[in-house]
PDB file of C-alpha atoms in Angstrom:
ATOM      1  CA  MET A1411      62.089 162.877 107.225  1.00 65.00           C
ATOM      2  CA  SER A1412      63.919 163.893 104.057  1.00 82.00           C
ATOM      3  CA  GLY A1413      66.732 166.342 103.538  1.00 92.00           C
ATOM      4  CA  LYS A1414      67.148 168.838 100.776  1.00 95.00           C
ATOM      5  CA  THR A1415      68.470 168.034  97.334  1.00 95.00           C
ATOM      6  CA  VAL A1416      71.092 170.092  95.529  1.00 95.00           C
ATOM      7  CA  HIS A1417      68.191 171.816  93.720  1.00 95.00           C
ATOM      8  CA  ASP A1418      66.579 172.875  97.018  1.00 96.00           C
ATOM      9  CA  ILE A1419      69.696 174.689  98.273  1.00 97.00           C
ATOM     10  CA  SER A1420      70.888 178.172  97.316  1.00 97.00           C
ATOM     11  CA  THR A1421      74.136 179.915  98.128  1.00 98.00           C
ATOM     12  CA  GLY A1422      73.650 181.914 101.280  1.00 98.00           C
ATOM     13  CA  ASP A1423      71.299 179.371 102.893  1.00 98.00           C
ATOM     14  CA  THR A1424      72.176 178.894 106.552  1.00 98.00           C
ATOM     15  CA  ALA A1425      71.264 176.647 109.456  1.00 97.00           C
ATOM     16  CA  SER A1426      72.490 176.351 113.018  1.00 98.00           C
ATOM     17  CA  PHE A1427      72.349 174.354 116.243  1.00 98.00           C
ATOM     18  CA  ALA A1428      73.390 175.439 119.728  1.00 98.00           C
ATOM     19  CA  LYS A1429      74.361 173.393 122.770  1.00 98.00           C
ATOM     20  CA  THR A1430      75.826 174.112 126.180  1.00 98.00           C
ATOM     21  CA  ILE A1431      78.864 171.887 126.697  1.00 98.00           C
ATOM     22  CA  THR A1432      78.639 170.010 129.991  1.00 97.00           C
ATOM     23  CA  GLU A1433      81.005 167.953 132.060  1.00 95.00           C
ATOM     24  CA  HIS A1434      78.994 164.896 131.031  1.00 96.00           C
ATOM     25  CA  ASP A1435      79.601 165.708 127.342  1.00 97.00           C
ATOM     26  CA  VAL A1436      83.354 165.855 127.904  1.00 97.00           C
ATOM     27  CA  TYR A1437      83.479 162.611 129.909  1.00 96.00           C
ATOM     28  CA  ALA A1438      81.205 160.807 127.438  1.00 97.00           C
ATOM     29  CA  PHE A1439      83.361 161.930 124.508  1.00 96.00           C
ATOM     30  CA  ALA A1440      86.525 160.847 126.322  1.00 96.00           C
ATOM     31  CA  GLY A1441      84.977 157.450 127.030  1.00 96.00           C
ATOM     32  CA  ILE A1442      83.798 156.941 123.469  1.00 96.00           C
ATOM     33  CA  THR A1443      87.050 158.018 121.817  1.00 96.00           C
ATOM     34  CA  GLY A1444      89.633 157.119 124.450  1.00 97.00           C
ATOM     35  CA  ASP A1445      90.946 160.717 124.459  1.00 97.00           C
ATOM     36  CA  PHE A1446      91.643 161.181 128.167  1.00 97.00           C
ATOM     37  CA  ASN A1447      93.998 164.136 127.722  1.00 97.00           C
ATOM     38  CA  PRO A1448      94.140 165.615 131.249  1.00 97.00           C
ATOM     39  CA  VAL A1449      93.398 169.134 129.977  1.00 97.00           C
ATOM     40  CA  HIS A1450      89.875 167.788 129.356  1.00 97.00           C
ATOM     41  CA  ILE A1451      89.269 165.588 132.384  1.00 96.00           C
ATOM     42  CA  ASN A1452      91.631 166.615 135.205  1.00 96.00           C
ATOM     43  CA  GLU A1453      90.777 169.933 136.880  1.00 95.00           C
ATOM     44  CA  GLU A1454      94.066 170.210 138.788  1.00 97.00           C
ATOM     45  CA  TYR A1455      96.128 169.541 135.676  1.00 97.00           C
ATOM     46  CA  ALA A1456      94.011 171.942 133.609  1.00 97.00           C
ATOM     47  CA  LYS A1457      94.444 174.744 136.175  1.00 97.00           C
ATOM     48  CA  GLU A1458      98.173 174.677 135.415  1.00 97.00           C
ATOM     49  CA  SER A1459      97.648 174.615 131.637  1.00 96.00           C
ATOM     50  CA  MET A1460      97.710 177.666 129.377  1.00 96.00           C
ATOM     51  CA  PHE A1461      93.893 177.716 129.597  1.00 96.00           C
ATOM     52  CA  GLY A1462      93.657 177.801 133.399  1.00 97.00           C
ATOM     53  CA  ALA A1463      90.670 175.445 133.409  1.00 97.00           C
ATOM     54  CA  ARG A1464      89.361 172.321 131.732  1.00 97.00           C
ATOM     55  CA  ILE A1465      88.429 172.645 128.071  1.00 98.00           C
ATOM     56  CA  ALA A1466      86.217 170.549 125.846  1.00 98.00           C
ATOM     57  CA  HIS A1467      87.718 168.423 123.096  1.00 97.00           C
ATOM     58  CA  GLY A1468      87.955 170.728 120.084  1.00 94.00           C
ATOM     59  CA  ILE A1469      86.575 168.063 117.820  1.00 94.00           C
ATOM     60  CA  LEU A1470      83.248 168.286 119.671  1.00 95.00           C
ATOM     61  CA  CYS A1471      82.675 171.334 117.467  1.00 95.00           C
ATOM     62  CA  ALA A1472      82.907 169.077 114.419  1.00 95.00           C
ATOM     63  CA  GLY A1473      80.192 166.928 115.963  1.00 96.00           C
ATOM     64  CA  LEU A1474      77.926 169.942 116.377  1.00 97.00           C
ATOM     65  CA  LEU A1475      78.542 170.895 112.746  1.00 97.00           C
ATOM     66  CA  SER A1476      77.661 167.336 111.763  1.00 97.00           C
ATOM     67  CA  THR A1477      74.382 167.749 113.638  1.00 97.00           C
ATOM     68  CA  VAL A1478      73.503 170.815 111.570  1.00 97.00           C
ATOM     69  CA  LEU A1479      74.520 169.247 108.263  1.00 97.00           C
ATOM     70  CA  GLY A1480      72.914 165.880 108.951  1.00 96.00           C
ATOM     71  CA  THR A1481      69.631 167.086 110.408  1.00 96.00           C
ATOM     72  CA  HIS A1482      68.993 170.594 109.030  1.00 96.00           C
ATOM     73  CA  LEU A1483      70.951 171.596 105.920  1.00 97.00           C
ATOM     74  CA  PRO A1484      71.103 169.619 103.716  1.00 97.00           C
ATOM     75  CA  GLY A1485      69.649 167.215 106.291  1.00 96.00           C
ATOM     76  CA  PRO A1486      68.729 163.520 106.283  1.00 95.00           C
ATOM     77  CA  GLY A1487      70.133 161.507 103.405  1.00 94.00           C
ATOM     78  CA  ALA A1488      73.165 163.758 102.901  1.00 96.00           C
ATOM     79  CA  ILE A1489      76.611 162.202 102.808  1.00 96.00           C
ATOM     80  CA  TYR A1490      79.436 164.082 104.556  1.00 96.00           C
ATOM     81  CA  LEU A1491      82.465 163.975 102.228  1.00 97.00           C
ATOM     82  CA  SER A1492      85.016 166.234 103.919  1.00 97.00           C
ATOM     83  CA  GLN A1493      85.591 168.771 106.680  1.00 96.00           C
ATOM     84  CA  SER A1494      88.446 171.176 107.339  1.00 97.00           C
ATOM     85  CA  LEU A1495      88.465 172.809 110.740  1.00 97.00           C
ATOM     86  CA  SER A1496      90.719 175.288 112.516  1.00 97.00           C
ATOM     87  CA  PHE A1497      90.400 175.790 116.251  1.00 97.00           C
ATOM     88  CA  ARG A1498      90.530 179.498 117.133  1.00 97.00           C
ATOM     89  CA  LYS A1499      89.663 179.586 120.853  1.00 97.00           C
ATOM     90  CA  PRO A1500      89.088 177.023 123.573  1.00 98.00           C
ATOM     91  CA  VAL A1501      85.621 175.847 124.542  1.00 98.00           C
ATOM     92  CA  PHE A1502      85.252 175.708 128.313  1.00 98.00           C
ATOM     93  CA  LEU A1503      82.801 173.543 130.193  1.00 97.00           C
ATOM     94  CA  GLY A1504      79.605 175.566 130.492  1.00 97.00           C
ATOM     95  CA  ASP A1505      80.135 177.435 127.216  1.00 98.00           C
ATOM     96  CA  THR A1506      77.229 177.464 124.804  1.00 98.00           C
ATOM     97  CA  VAL A1507      78.466 176.700 121.304  1.00 98.00           C
ATOM     98  CA  LYS A1508      76.466 177.640 118.231  1.00 98.00           C
ATOM     99  CA  ALA A1509      77.409 175.632 115.138  1.00 98.00           C
ATOM    100  CA  GLU A1510      76.458 177.401 111.919  1.00 98.00           C
ATOM    101  CA  VAL A1511      76.748 176.373 108.283  1.00 98.00           C
ATOM    102  CA  GLU A1512      76.326 178.462 105.145  1.00 98.00           C
ATOM    103  CA  ALA A1513      76.046 177.136 101.613  1.00 98.00           C
ATOM    104  CA  VAL A1514      78.798 178.865  99.636  1.00 98.00           C
ATOM    105  CA  GLU A1515      78.996 176.783  96.450  1.00 98.00           C
ATOM    106  CA  ILE A1516      76.498 174.579  94.645  1.00 98.00           C
ATOM    107  CA  ILE A1517      78.042 172.039  92.257  1.00 97.00           C
ATOM    108  CA  THR A1518      74.889 170.758  90.581  1.00 96.00           C
ATOM    109  CA  ASP A1519      76.464 168.417  88.006  1.00 96.00           C
ATOM    110  CA  LYS A1520      78.354 166.524  90.744  1.00 96.00           C
ATOM    111  CA  ASN A1521      75.560 166.743  93.347  1.00 97.00           C
ATOM    112  CA  ARG A1522      77.798 168.528  95.848  1.00 97.00           C
ATOM    113  CA  VAL A1523      77.432 171.533  98.118  1.00 98.00           C
ATOM    114  CA  ARG A1524      80.324 173.320  99.819  1.00 98.00           C
ATOM    115  CA  PHE A1525      79.557 174.935 103.171  1.00 98.00           C
ATOM    116  CA  ALA A1526      81.413 177.474 105.274  1.00 98.00           C
ATOM    117  CA  THR A1527      81.327 176.115 108.828  1.00 98.00           C
ATOM    118  CA  ARG A1528      81.738 178.121 112.041  1.00 98.00           C
ATOM    119  CA  CYS A1529      81.261 177.571 115.733  1.00 98.00           C
ATOM    120  CA  TYR A1530      80.746 180.500 118.084  1.00 98.00           C
ATOM    121  CA  ASN A1531      80.746 180.709 121.863  1.00 98.00           C
ATOM    122  CA  GLN A1532      78.114 182.581 123.859  1.00 98.00           C
ATOM    123  CA  ASP A1533      80.146 185.797 123.484  1.00 98.00           C
ATOM    124  CA  GLY A1534      80.026 185.580 119.683  1.00 98.00           C
ATOM    125  CA  ASP A1535      83.698 184.634 119.392  1.00 98.00           C
ATOM    126  CA  ILE A1536      84.591 182.143 116.668  1.00 98.00           C
ATOM    127  CA  VAL A1537      85.971 179.039 118.384  1.00 98.00           C
ATOM    128  CA  ALA A1538      86.295 176.911 115.240  1.00 98.00           C
ATOM    129  CA  GLU A1539      85.892 177.490 111.516  1.00 98.00           C
ATOM    130  CA  GLY A1540      86.404 175.697 108.257  1.00 98.00           C
ATOM    131  CA  GLU A1541      84.482 174.238 105.362  1.00 98.00           C
ATOM    132  CA  SER A1542      82.705 171.053 104.487  1.00 98.00           C
ATOM    133  CA  LEU A1543      81.687 169.276 101.323  1.00 98.00           C
ATOM    134  CA  LEU A1544      78.470 167.284 101.241  1.00 98.00           C
ATOM    135  CA  MET A1545      76.530 165.224  98.766  1.00 97.00           C
ATOM    136  CA  PRO A1546      72.832 165.967  99.366  1.00 97.00           C
ATOM    137  CA  ARG A1547      70.259 163.250  98.894  1.00 94.00           C
ATOM    138  CA  LYS A1548      69.193 162.571  95.318  1.00 89.00           C
ATOM    139  CA  ALA A1549      65.813 163.858  94.190  1.00 79.00           C
TER     140      ALA A1549
END
């Protein structure tokens, strides 16, 4: 399985991946990272928060973007160099998040591609957005 090279990618190319965020995802992420913020894992605490219910770790969106970039566009062999990400809305347990990337700049001489990155919920609302810089695999 090989990913695309900088010569295989054009500005405007897109790819996406969608996943419904489950309670298991939130607990697994908390266990892996040690982030046991009660707004993620404690229903009673979360009910009193500004969100009124438990929310997923925002950085889970970055993981979904990594899935798109590492397996679809540019895909296997690409090296993730940077990611900026702003969280716009909470992701609640049971939300389906669609992570989408779009190639916005090809830097051929440096073997780099800049992507606009966005995550949407099932209502089409942007929950996170930013940009990433990747080094696609060499030809």
